[in-house]
Amino acid sequence: MRILVVEDDANLAAQLVEGIHAAGYVVDVAGSGSDAHFMGDTEPYDAVVLDIGLPQMDGITVLKKWRAAGRTMPVLILTARDTWHEKVAGIDAGADADDYLTKPFQMEELLARLRALIRRAGGHASTELVCGPLTLDTRSRRASVDGTALALTSHEYLVLAYLMHHQGEIVSRGELIEHIYAQDFDRDSNTVEVFIARLRKKLPPGLIETERGLGYRLTKAQ
Amino acid sequence: MNPFSLRGSLRLRLLVSTLFWIILSIIVAGWGLGKLFHQHVEAQFVAELKNHLDQLTAQLLLNEQNQPQLKIAPSDPRLNKPLSGLYWQIGQLDNTNHPEEKVLLRSRSLWDETLSVPTDILADGEIHQHRIDGPHARDPIRHPPVLEISQEQIDHPLPRREGTAWLTALDQLARFQRIFHLKAPAQDAGVVLRVLERSVTIHSHTLRLMVAADESQMAEPVMNFKGQLWLALVILGAGLTLAALMQVMIGLAPLKSLHAALGRVRNGDTQKMEGTFPSEIMPLVNEFNSVLVQNAAVVERARTQAGNLAHALKTPLSVLANAANSPQKKEDKLAHLVLAQVNAVRKQADYHLSRAQAAASVLLPGMRTPVKAVVQGLVRVMQRVYAERNLEFELFPVDEALAFRGEEQDLQEMLGNLIDNASKWATSRIEIQVECILGKLSVRIDDDGRGIAEKERVHLIKRGVRADEKVPGTGLGLAIVEDLANMYGGELSLKKSHLGGLSASLTLPVA
């Protein structure tokens, strides 16, 4: 799961990156509206934490541009002003944010909202994602098969979580790379194969299918 | 203020001042024109007299006895008609030192009268004018002169004639001389004649030629003219008054539309005064509009500054709170202190920022916010924000035209806080009803939560008090709503809802 944090205050941005990263997400940071717009427009993010008060281009404008360009990732806006006018502007009036959080906020609150957004975007009602015998608890970041916990590395968790959020869909290797690595990471598509191979060993057989030339698909095992 | 008092009504002021001048001008014009016409008629009258005098002079000659004689009698028939009002007379001055006039010739029209003009000595041929009382100039048939017959005893000694009694009787009779005298009727005593006299000296005889006419002949055309003149002036005055009335009506009509335009701004139908006004009023309208724009700019600036301050303050607060809240510092006393203080600062900032915003916006006229769109927007936001809880929001039908007389942001703030509050506490259902009751905008928000006990409700509205710390929020929501509502002259009341939870009712001015 790859998250874009848009915050112009360096201290707060660093805290956000730290907190979100610690929760098991891959995080990119943008410090200005125009950077944010470019990144959100070109990179696939699973969610965005967007501050409204930004230099160059305010958060609402950035969001409206994304939405106008057909970018539908869930967005959590951070507002300094606790006014409904700003919340309505961010959520209802064409900007279409998914939730808001007023500064100062607590990191737990932000992470809970973020998880909820990602889950809702995948069409899942609960914090627990289930695929056959496999269960993934996004809150505690634990995966289990028939109640038995799996020991997963952070990258293995990221690959599995992404597949779980997109059950039944074909997920290409490139897509996986984009969602498990931050922007400036040196990417190597072979590593994805390594993670898939390791996951297959830990999971019941047949859960992860390979569609030749297209990618992978998580299906309920027969 | 009485709109018809002179002090209070522009219309009355204009009308009264215009009418005053119209009446004054008409009186002056009437008097002046009458005077001019009178002078003109008089000049003609005198010219005619002079004409007669010239004729008389031309026909005058002296006969062998040195008596004046006219070659041809003047032709005007009036001169032969008794007391017709036109006369001539030729007299002679006996002695220049003691002038005593002797009438030698006179017109038939003079009948028994003479023109007794004060004697004055004129150069030869010079013309002089006199005004004298004259015989009456009326129609002698309708107003016949009175024939007076008086007798007087002639006081000369009778010759003694003895023995002739009849002669004595005859003598007795002869002692009386009958005097017949035609006199103008008493009531016509006021007739005034205009006399033109000229002295002519022929063979050292100085003759006094006079022509006279009744001045009342002038009066008739003057009276006729004046009658018509005043009639015309009255019609003119009426026309001018009507014109003044129309001018005032048409001239002041833009004030009425100005009033209407101001009313629309006040009601919030328009943000500025719209419409075209006369060039005298347009600058006022433009000035007023620029004041409105300036006010709006001031409010906008205040809002922006409040926003900037909030941003500038709360981002560092977020950093502080996050730093103090890290899992490693769970037991740190300083971290707890920092968290508590951050919370306090946030509450204060929120409260005062929203108050500052509200205080600025109430001053703005021309604000009108349709309620339906605002409520719908807020409900959509709540549905999204509380998506997890599957709350059912029931918004009863709202009249499209229903509008709040005030700022959109303030309405959003009040309704947002109330609906958010209801959403936090509701179990599954929230009802929102927006109506216009007794000329007031009324919004009622009900939830099916567990409600609040009566004694807590008053307490709840007080600043910063929270009923329960379990639900996230600053606890300022209701206090801010109350403050904003009061500033708009509205009010907030809380009671038990028919759904079981809290029912919040907000009344606000309607636009």
XYZ file of C-alpha atoms in Angstrom:
733
model
C 0.000 0.000 0.000
C 1.512 3.268 -1.097
C 0.495 6.536 0.491
C 1.194 10.111 -0.609
C 1.625 12.611 2.191
C 1.216 16.231 1.132
C 2.360 18.591 3.878
C 4.461 21.719 3.577
C 5.645 21.786 7.171
C 8.822 19.688 7.226
C 8.469 18.629 10.877
C 4.908 17.494 10.516
C 5.687 15.813 7.187
C 8.509 13.868 8.834
C 6.208 12.790 11.693
C 3.554 11.721 9.223
C 6.036 9.706 7.160
C 7.353 8.063 10.300
C 3.926 7.234 11.653
C 2.467 5.980 8.399
C 5.598 4.022 7.529
C 5.561 2.408 10.945
C 2.003 1.306 10.214
C 3.307 -0.667 7.266
C 2.687 1.611 4.344
C 5.039 2.901 1.724
C 5.124 6.691 1.903
C 6.001 9.454 -0.546
C 6.074 13.124 0.487
C 5.225 16.258 -1.447
C 5.915 19.674 0.065
C 4.002 21.882 -2.325
C 0.728 21.857 -4.197
C 2.293 21.610 -7.622
C 4.600 18.719 -6.609
C 1.637 16.973 -5.051
C -0.437 17.472 -8.158
C 2.274 16.048 -10.382
C 2.944 13.042 -8.148
C -0.697 12.214 -7.596
C -1.302 12.552 -11.311
C 1.501 10.242 -12.400
C 1.966 7.687 -9.613
C -0.606 5.200 -8.419
C -1.327 5.833 -4.723
C -3.657 3.840 -2.552
C -4.482 6.875 -0.444
C -3.428 10.488 0.014
C -3.085 12.553 3.170
C -3.547 16.104 1.911
C -2.985 19.298 3.824
C -5.251 22.107 2.602
C -2.969 25.047 3.281
C -0.150 24.582 0.788
C 2.199 26.911 -1.026
C 1.770 27.458 -4.780
C -1.519 25.609 -5.076
C -3.892 24.916 -2.205
C -4.980 21.400 -1.360
C -8.554 21.822 -2.563
C -7.340 22.905 -5.998
C -4.934 19.984 -6.195
C -7.713 17.598 -5.269
C -10.127 19.100 -7.789
C -7.517 18.709 -10.513
C -6.942 15.078 -9.608
C -10.651 14.358 -9.600
C -11.104 16.185 -12.887
C -8.352 14.005 -14.365
C -10.134 10.889 -13.152
C -7.878 10.091 -10.199
C -10.126 8.340 -7.694
C -7.765 7.348 -4.873
C -9.174 8.012 -1.386
C -8.044 11.317 0.068
C -7.925 12.348 3.712
C -7.670 16.107 4.059
C -5.933 17.838 6.923
C -7.352 21.217 7.800
C -5.996 23.775 10.188
C -9.307 25.600 10.295
C -11.999 23.670 12.008
C -14.776 25.141 9.862
C -17.522 23.286 8.105
C -17.104 25.581 5.169
C -13.665 24.130 4.587
C -14.848 20.589 5.186
C -17.719 20.982 2.749
C -15.356 22.584 0.243
C -12.992 19.641 0.620
C -15.467 16.813 0.688
C -18.554 17.940 -1.166
C -17.941 20.810 -3.528
C -16.340 19.041 -6.477
C -13.167 18.167 -4.566
C -14.585 14.895 -3.375
C -12.248 14.125 -0.501
C -13.220 11.084 1.514
C -12.595 12.252 5.041
C -11.095 15.115 6.977
C -9.006 15.495 10.033
C -8.502 18.721 11.934
C -5.118 19.781 13.150
C -3.801 19.091 15.699
C -4.599 15.414 15.325
C -3.455 12.223 16.919
C -1.467 9.830 14.789
C -3.655 6.876 15.818
C -6.707 8.731 14.622
C -5.063 9.532 11.313
C -3.985 5.908 10.787
C -7.432 4.610 11.659
C -9.014 6.972 9.164
C -6.453 6.024 6.559
C -7.074 2.316 7.009
C -10.809 2.885 6.780
C -10.401 4.834 3.582
C -8.260 2.205 1.917
C -10.620 -0.523 2.997
C -13.670 1.364 1.766
C -11.949 2.095 -1.536
C -11.470 -1.665 -2.000
C -15.126 -2.225 -1.202
C -14.431 -3.911 2.130
C -16.669 -3.154 5.036
C -14.496 -4.576 7.791
C -10.949 -4.014 8.914
C -10.449 -7.757 8.356
C -10.010 -8.867 4.771
C -10.862 -12.491 4.093
C -9.990 -14.636 1.115
C -10.914 -18.282 1.636
C -8.887 -19.569 4.569
C -6.705 -16.477 4.531
C -7.508 -13.521 6.835
C -5.690 -10.193 6.868
C -6.227 -7.789 9.737
C -5.300 -4.374 8.417
C -5.391 -2.846 11.871
C -2.909 -5.192 13.487
C -1.122 -5.990 10.216
C -1.425 -9.704 10.809
C -2.260 -12.417 8.318
C -3.522 -15.825 9.343
C -4.629 -19.029 7.631
C -7.486 -20.801 9.399
C -6.598 -18.919 12.593
C -2.878 -19.673 12.429
C -0.789 -16.529 12.216
C 1.674 -16.210 9.372
C 5.143 -14.783 9.863
C 5.576 -12.229 7.077
C 8.306 -9.714 6.337
C 7.178 -6.166 5.736
C 7.515 -6.463 1.964
C 5.694 -9.796 1.933
C 2.914 -8.151 3.944
C 2.725 -5.259 1.491
C 2.432 -7.611 -1.515
C -0.187 -9.765 0.217
C -2.170 -6.759 1.473
C -2.280 -5.259 -2.000
C -3.449 -8.538 -3.500
C -6.027 -8.948 -0.714
C -7.417 -5.439 -1.403
C -7.718 -6.375 -5.070
C -9.038 -9.933 -4.752
C -9.991 -11.592 -8.012
C -8.286 -8.878 -10.064
C -5.168 -9.423 -12.130
C -2.378 -7.350 -10.590
C 0.658 -6.815 -12.819
C 4.179 -7.022 -11.565
C 4.670 -3.332 -12.335
C 1.564 -2.401 -10.359
C 2.818 -4.349 -7.381
C 6.188 -2.631 -7.567
C 4.545 0.784 -7.670
C 2.493 0.021 -4.592
C 5.155 -1.574 -2.428
C 8.049 0.750 -3.071
C 8.401 4.452 -2.480
C 9.063 6.663 -5.472
C 12.800 7.007 -5.102
C 13.446 3.361 -4.401
C 15.652 1.389 -6.797
C 13.105 -0.953 -8.264
C 13.813 -4.429 -9.557
C 10.899 -6.430 -10.875
C 12.634 -9.693 -9.999
C 12.199 -8.931 -6.316
C 8.425 -9.172 -6.819
C 8.852 -12.735 -8.059
C 10.920 -13.489 -4.978
C 8.201 -12.114 -2.657
C 5.467 -14.035 -4.538
C 7.469 -17.244 -4.332
C 7.993 -16.787 -0.580
C 4.297 -16.010 -0.026
C 3.265 -19.098 -2.004
C 5.346 -21.225 0.328
C 3.626 -19.744 3.386
C 0.088 -19.776 1.983
C -2.177 -22.709 1.111
C -1.526 -23.807 -2.489
C -3.484 -22.223 -5.339
C -4.294 -18.943 -3.604
C -1.983 -16.896 -5.810
C -2.438 -17.667 -9.480
C -0.062 -16.549 -12.214
C -1.673 -15.198 -15.360
C 1.052 -15.623 -17.899
C 2.285 -12.318 -19.304
C -0.260 -10.349 -17.244
C 0.478 -10.731 -13.576
C -0.895 -12.338 -10.450
C -4.357 -12.970 -9.059
C -5.484 -13.827 -5.557
C -8.381 -16.263 -5.687
C -10.256 -18.234 -3.118
C -8.655 -21.665 -3.125
C -10.921 -24.513 -4.185
C -41.591 60.766 10.286
C -44.619 62.145 8.524
C -43.824 61.813 4.827
C -45.954 64.823 3.989
C -44.352 67.311 6.336
C -42.445 70.029 4.528
C -39.304 69.073 6.383
C -39.693 65.429 5.567
C -40.921 65.357 2.003
C -38.726 66.231 -0.910
C -41.795 66.135 -3.122
C -43.631 68.662 -0.986
C -40.586 70.895 -0.791
C -40.233 70.959 -4.561
C -43.942 71.441 -5.111
C -44.358 74.216 -2.579
C -41.322 76.136 -3.795
C -42.314 75.730 -7.453
C -45.909 76.701 -6.775
C -44.775 79.762 -4.863
C -42.723 80.959 -7.817
C -45.394 80.073 -10.354
C -48.010 82.088 -8.476
C -45.646 84.992 -7.897
C -44.569 85.056 -11.574
C -48.158 84.938 -12.759
C -49.175 87.796 -10.498
C -46.214 89.892 -11.591
C -46.775 89.002 -15.260
C -50.492 89.806 -15.010
C -49.874 93.106 -13.329
C -47.044 94.013 -15.736
C -48.909 93.039 -18.872
C -52.031 94.870 -17.686
C -49.947 97.940 -17.058
C -48.284 97.715 -20.462
C -51.584 97.275 -22.211
C -53.045 100.185 -20.296
C -50.143 102.351 -21.366
C -50.596 101.233 -24.943
C -54.325 101.985 -24.902
C -53.657 105.331 -23.273
C -51.080 106.188 -25.913
C -53.616 105.345 -28.595
C -56.261 107.357 -26.799
C -54.028 110.372 -26.586
C -52.957 109.914 -30.204
C -56.596 109.964 -31.267
C -57.233 113.090 -29.224
C -54.240 114.721 -30.809
C -55.579 113.773 -34.182
C -58.852 115.497 -33.356
C -56.973 118.494 -32.039
C -54.916 118.666 -35.222
C -58.077 118.541 -37.284
C -59.618 121.284 -35.198
C -56.523 123.396 -35.514
C -56.426 122.895 -39.265
C -60.045 123.999 -39.689
C -59.742 127.060 -37.508
C -59.941 130.547 -38.902
C -61.064 133.977 -37.721
C -63.926 135.738 -39.380
C -64.229 139.431 -39.945
C -65.302 140.040 -36.362
C -62.207 138.233 -35.289
C -64.376 135.435 -34.032
C -63.082 131.941 -34.440
C -64.844 129.857 -36.978
C -64.358 126.362 -38.337
C -64.103 125.830 -42.042
C -65.611 122.408 -41.770
C -66.965 121.055 -38.524
C -65.122 117.956 -37.269
C -66.671 114.880 -38.761
C -66.749 112.432 -35.851
C -70.431 111.703 -35.130
C -69.716 111.478 -31.443
C -69.016 115.186 -31.476
C -72.630 115.852 -32.377
C -74.114 113.445 -29.927
C -74.833 115.074 -26.571
C -72.549 113.968 -23.850
C -71.044 111.291 -26.041
C -67.750 111.458 -24.262
C -65.865 113.252 -27.055
C -65.767 117.017 -27.031
C -64.022 119.993 -28.365
C -64.047 123.613 -27.321
C -62.407 126.791 -28.466
C -61.914 129.481 -25.907
C -60.052 132.661 -25.653
C -57.818 134.039 -23.046
C -58.801 137.599 -22.377
C -55.890 138.900 -20.583
C -52.573 137.227 -20.247
C -52.002 138.673 -16.854
C -55.355 137.665 -15.467
C -56.435 134.930 -17.703
C -60.141 134.449 -17.697
C -61.470 132.109 -20.210
C -64.243 132.853 -22.540
C -65.720 129.957 -24.455
C -66.183 130.915 -28.050
C -67.076 127.672 -29.790
C -67.752 124.138 -28.557
C -68.899 120.873 -29.873
C -72.516 119.901 -29.895
C -71.744 117.034 -27.709
C -70.854 119.299 -24.854
C -74.475 120.375 -24.640
C -74.553 123.066 -21.990
C -71.282 122.196 -20.375
C -67.957 123.732 -20.851
C -64.598 122.242 -20.358
C -63.200 124.087 -17.430
C -59.535 123.587 -17.653
C -57.168 125.362 -15.357
C -55.754 128.173 -17.280
C -52.170 127.956 -18.173
C -50.117 129.822 -20.603
C -48.669 127.827 -23.387
C -46.292 128.583 -26.153
C -47.920 128.818 -29.532
C -48.833 125.358 -30.834
C -47.728 123.601 -27.710
C -49.934 120.797 -26.514
C -50.835 120.302 -22.917
C -52.724 117.521 -21.233
C -55.191 117.898 -18.414
C -57.427 115.609 -16.506
C -60.619 117.194 -15.357
C -63.963 116.143 -14.013
C -66.300 116.205 -16.921
C -69.915 115.785 -17.815
C -71.034 112.222 -17.666
C -70.123 110.234 -20.711
C -72.805 107.649 -20.603
C -75.426 106.998 -23.141
C -77.722 110.012 -22.614
C -80.790 107.964 -23.536
C -80.234 105.350 -20.932
C -78.939 107.778 -18.379
C -80.481 111.052 -19.324
C -78.966 114.106 -17.862
C -81.078 115.748 -15.293
C -82.701 118.945 -16.372
C -82.602 121.392 -13.534
C -84.733 124.421 -13.667
C -83.987 127.022 -11.082
C -85.403 130.362 -10.607
C -83.681 133.281 -9.141
C -84.753 136.716 -8.502
C -83.061 139.205 -10.640
C -82.092 141.837 -8.260
C -82.482 144.951 -10.204
C -84.936 147.742 -9.270
C -88.246 147.678 -10.986
C -89.376 150.789 -12.761
C -92.256 152.417 -11.063
C -95.355 152.149 -13.254
C -98.297 153.471 -11.460
C -101.746 152.139 -12.187
C -100.825 149.294 -14.418
C -101.509 146.333 -12.305
C -101.034 143.678 -15.017
C -97.768 145.118 -15.949
C -96.790 144.948 -12.391
C -97.596 141.300 -12.446
C -95.621 140.938 -15.636
C -92.803 142.818 -14.072
C -93.049 140.573 -11.107
C -92.582 137.668 -13.410
C -89.743 139.321 -15.175
C -87.999 139.636 -11.980
C -87.289 135.926 -12.200
C -84.985 134.507 -14.642
C -85.312 130.939 -15.433
C -82.184 129.039 -15.642
C -82.224 125.733 -17.428
C -79.321 123.620 -16.664
C -78.498 120.134 -17.787
C -76.596 118.312 -15.186
C -75.086 114.906 -15.303
C -76.776 112.444 -12.992
C -75.283 112.432 -9.565
C -74.025 108.923 -9.693
C -71.931 109.702 -12.737
C -70.098 112.408 -11.013
C -66.857 110.486 -11.182
C -66.370 110.855 -14.941
C -62.925 112.039 -15.756
C -62.029 113.683 -19.022
C -58.695 113.716 -20.675
C -58.184 117.110 -22.277
C -55.613 118.054 -24.861
C -55.217 121.752 -25.250
C -53.247 123.821 -27.587
C -52.880 127.581 -27.765
C -53.068 129.077 -31.192
C -52.491 132.746 -31.848
C -54.070 134.132 -34.951
C -53.696 137.881 -35.629
C -52.640 138.382 -32.059
C -55.726 136.601 -30.807
C -54.750 133.759 -28.597
C -57.214 130.960 -28.869
C -57.366 127.919 -26.669
C -58.258 124.779 -28.565
C -59.274 121.798 -26.529
C -60.282 118.299 -27.350
C -61.492 116.055 -24.552
C -62.602 112.490 -24.260
C -63.995 110.399 -21.485
C -61.225 108.311 -19.953
C -63.683 105.546 -19.253
C -63.504 104.784 -22.983
C -60.015 103.527 -22.288
C -61.204 101.415 -19.424
C -63.364 99.105 -21.473
C -60.669 97.579 -23.733
C -58.349 97.479 -20.742
C -60.967 95.650 -18.698
C -61.632 93.250 -21.572
C -57.954 92.640 -22.052
C -57.377 92.128 -18.348
C -60.238 89.655 -18.148
C -58.784 87.604 -20.973
C -55.258 88.072 -19.667
C -56.127 86.707 -16.230
C -58.060 83.834 -17.726
C -55.028 82.966 -19.867
C -52.700 83.359 -16.892
C -54.845 81.116 -14.708
C -54.778 78.480 -17.464
C -51.009 78.945 -17.769
C -50.657 78.631 -13.996
C -52.691 75.438 -13.975
C -50.548 74.084 -16.822
C -47.348 75.007 -15.023
C -48.591 73.459 -11.786
C -49.413 70.276 -13.634
C -45.983 70.369 -15.274
C -44.367 70.904 -11.876
C -46.303 67.983 -10.439
C -45.231 65.745 -13.298
C -41.679 66.983 -13.050
C -41.582 66.189 -9.361
C -43.134 62.766 -9.942
C -40.830 61.888 -12.839
C -37.835 63.567 -11.247
C -38.237 61.746 -7.960
C -39.157 58.390 -9.481
C -35.515 57.190 -9.445
C -35.556 57.628 -5.662
C -38.263 55.016 -5.534
C -36.216 52.567 -7.563
C -33.204 53.488 -5.418
C -35.229 52.538 -2.382
C -36.245 49.269 -4.018
C -32.647 48.491 -4.972
C -31.504 49.134 -1.411
C -34.288 46.908 -0.155
C -33.090 44.100 -2.416
C -29.572 44.468 -1.029
C -30.888 44.464 2.522
C -32.970 41.365 1.845
C -29.964 39.690 0.348
C -31.526 39.335 -3.104
C -28.564 41.141 -4.588
C -25.015 41.645 -3.377
C -24.855 45.213 -4.661
C -27.262 47.847 -5.873
C -28.249 47.036 -9.403
C -29.963 49.015 -12.155
C -29.298 52.231 -14.017
C -29.935 55.474 -12.230
C -29.808 59.121 -13.353
C -26.352 60.638 -13.528
C -27.028 62.592 -10.327
C -27.802 59.449 -8.347
C -25.442 57.007 -10.045
C -22.363 58.324 -8.174
C -24.173 57.658 -4.880
C -25.036 54.149 -5.995
C -21.464 53.535 -7.120
C -20.124 54.857 -3.832
C -22.512 52.662 -1.894
C -21.548 49.645 -3.956
C -17.876 50.290 -3.447
C -18.484 50.515 0.296
C -20.222 47.140 0.094
C -17.355 45.669 -1.894
C -14.900 47.147 0.561
C -16.812 45.676 3.491
C -16.878 42.301 1.821
C -13.147 42.598 1.187
C -12.535 43.454 4.840
C -14.516 40.423 5.956
C -12.747 38.244 3.427
C -9.406 39.542 4.634
C -10.390 38.870 8.240
C -11.377 35.342 7.283
C -8.178 34.754 5.359
C -6.138 36.061 8.257
C -8.036 33.866 10.687
C -7.350 30.943 8.357
C -3.693 31.821 8.081
C -3.416 32.192 11.827
C -5.147 28.856 12.338
C -2.807 27.203 9.884
C 0.263 28.866 11.329
C -0.755 27.895 14.849
C -2.090 24.428 14.377
C 0.603 22.882 12.250
C 3.229 23.391 14.982
C 0.610 22.219 17.516
C 0.220 19.049 15.459
C 3.957 18.533 15.487
C 4.077 19.076 19.263
C 1.141 16.772 19.891
C 2.549 14.030 17.699
C 5.964 14.293 19.309
C 4.442 14.111 22.787
C 2.124 11.298 21.846
C 4.691 8.806 20.591
C 4.418 5.343 22.186
C 7.857 5.698 23.817
C 6.600 8.685 25.837
C 3.498 7.123 27.328
C 4.857 7.625 30.845
C 6.513 10.979 30.252
C 4.965 13.721 32.433
C 6.165 16.465 30.121
C 4.539 14.720 27.168
C 1.237 14.618 29.063
C 1.542 18.291 29.946
C 2.303 19.196 26.335
C -0.690 17.198 25.100
C -3.025 18.841 27.583
C -1.770 22.316 26.738
C -1.970 21.665 22.998
C -5.571 20.674 23.501
C -6.296 23.817 25.491
C -4.652 26.077 22.897
C -6.613 24.391 20.167
C -9.919 24.921 21.951
C -9.185 28.579 22.574
C -8.017 29.157 19.019
C -11.068 27.422 17.540
C -13.456 29.328 19.730
C -12.008 32.768 19.142
C -11.407 32.241 15.445
C -15.013 31.300 14.849
C -16.207 34.216 16.939
C -14.008 36.637 15.026
C -15.398 35.314 11.788
C -18.995 35.609 12.935
C -18.515 39.114 14.318
C -17.253 40.317 10.957
C -19.917 38.726 8.822
C -23.005 39.968 10.646
C -22.174 43.510 9.577
C -22.529 42.705 5.894
C -25.789 43.582 4.165
C -26.942 41.853 1.023
C -26.303 38.358 2.334
C -28.686 35.631 1.338
C -27.939 31.942 1.559
C -30.347 29.358 0.166
C -30.704 26.748 2.892
C -31.434 23.645 0.893
C -28.075 23.438 -0.894
C -26.177 24.002 2.356
C -28.064 21.281 4.226
C -27.744 18.841 1.347
C -24.010 19.512 1.097
C -23.570 18.954 4.827
C -25.609 15.729 4.731
C -23.412 14.419 1.897
C -20.311 15.278 3.929
C -21.706 13.504 7.000
C -22.665 10.466 4.965
C -19.136 10.217 3.706
C -17.413 10.993 6.990
C -19.641 8.618 8.939
C -19.793 6.052 6.150
C -18.659 3.335 8.544
C -21.670 3.730 10.739
C -24.366 3.410 8.085
C -26.353 6.291 9.497
C -29.667 7.085 7.917
C -30.058 10.799 7.225
C -33.602 11.878 6.559
C -33.864 15.373 5.156
C -37.503 16.401 4.941
C -38.404 18.341 1.774
C -37.041 21.887 1.882
C -38.555 24.821 0.026
C -36.046 25.805 -2.686
C -36.689 29.511 -2.114
C -36.074 29.367 1.629
C -32.992 31.397 2.421
C -31.052 32.492 5.472
C -30.281 36.190 5.830
C -26.605 35.870 6.446
C -23.322 34.353 5.404
C -23.099 30.904 3.883
C -20.069 30.063 6.004
C -21.910 30.900 9.211
C -24.922 28.810 8.234
C -22.583 25.941 7.352
C -20.874 26.339 10.703
C -24.109 26.274 12.696
C -25.823 23.467 10.812
C -22.559 21.546 10.374
C -21.947 21.502 14.102
C -25.522 20.489 14.897
C -25.701 17.708 12.289
C -22.214 16.524 13.222
C -23.225 16.461 16.854
C -26.333 14.452 16.031
C -24.269 12.097 13.850
C -21.802 11.451 16.648
C -24.526 10.471 19.073
C -27.090 8.853 16.792
C -27.552 5.119 16.825
C -28.848 4.870 13.290
C -31.110 7.755 12.348
C -30.961 11.520 12.030
C -33.871 13.684 10.970
C -33.462 17.180 9.602
C -36.393 19.500 9.094
C -36.025 22.972 7.593
C -39.091 25.208 7.626
C -40.201 28.794 7.663
C -42.230 29.313 10.825
C -43.745 32.729 11.628
C -41.309 34.504 9.356
C -38.297 32.797 10.879
C -36.072 30.132 9.475
C -36.394 27.092 11.679
C -34.068 24.092 11.529
C -34.719 21.074 13.721
C -32.238 18.219 13.991
C -33.224 15.022 15.797
C -31.187 11.942 16.546
C -31.987 8.575 18.047
C -28.997 8.513 20.365
C -29.203 8.272 24.065
C -29.956 11.974 24.504
C -28.920 14.352 27.220
C -30.553 14.915 30.583
C -32.380 18.195 30.934
C -30.039 19.777 33.465
C -27.035 18.902 31.334
C -28.441 20.562 28.221
C -27.966 24.132 29.453
C -24.537 23.212 30.701
C -23.660 21.755 27.318
C -24.067 24.994 25.439
C -21.498 26.667 27.685
C -18.150 27.073 26.102
C -15.955 24.059 25.921
C -18.063 21.723 27.978
C -18.380 18.228 26.668
C -21.046 15.792 27.708
C -18.837 12.826 27.110
C -15.162 12.562 26.336
C -15.660 9.297 24.464
C -16.731 10.928 21.228
C -14.070 12.960 19.451
C -14.694 16.685 19.307
C -13.720 19.856 21.039
C -16.978 20.296 22.904
C -17.160 23.772 21.423
C -19.638 22.933 18.722
C -22.857 23.864 20.511
C -21.311 26.937 22.128
C -20.214 28.217 18.740
C -23.656 27.531 17.283
C -25.261 29.423 20.151
C -22.920 32.388 19.707
C -23.443 32.562 15.964
C -27.221 32.218 16.297
C -27.326 35.022 18.881
C -25.302 37.285 16.643
C -27.889 36.833 13.920
C -30.694 37.434 16.407
C -31.655 33.779 16.409
C -31.520 31.146 19.103
C -30.635 27.562 19.808
C -32.716 25.307 22.005
C -32.210 21.689 23.007
C -34.885 19.272 24.057
C -35.710 15.598 24.054
C -36.335 14.234 20.581
C -39.279 12.105 19.518
C -36.607 9.715 18.223
C -35.318 9.318 21.746
C -32.145 11.341 21.478
C -31.498 15.059 21.367
C -33.545 17.519 19.361
C -31.697 20.718 18.505
C -33.819 23.615 17.210
C -32.264 26.616 15.607
C -34.215 29.750 14.636
C -32.591 32.261 12.328
C -33.633 35.316 10.297
C -35.118 34.409 6.955
C -34.182 36.310 3.777
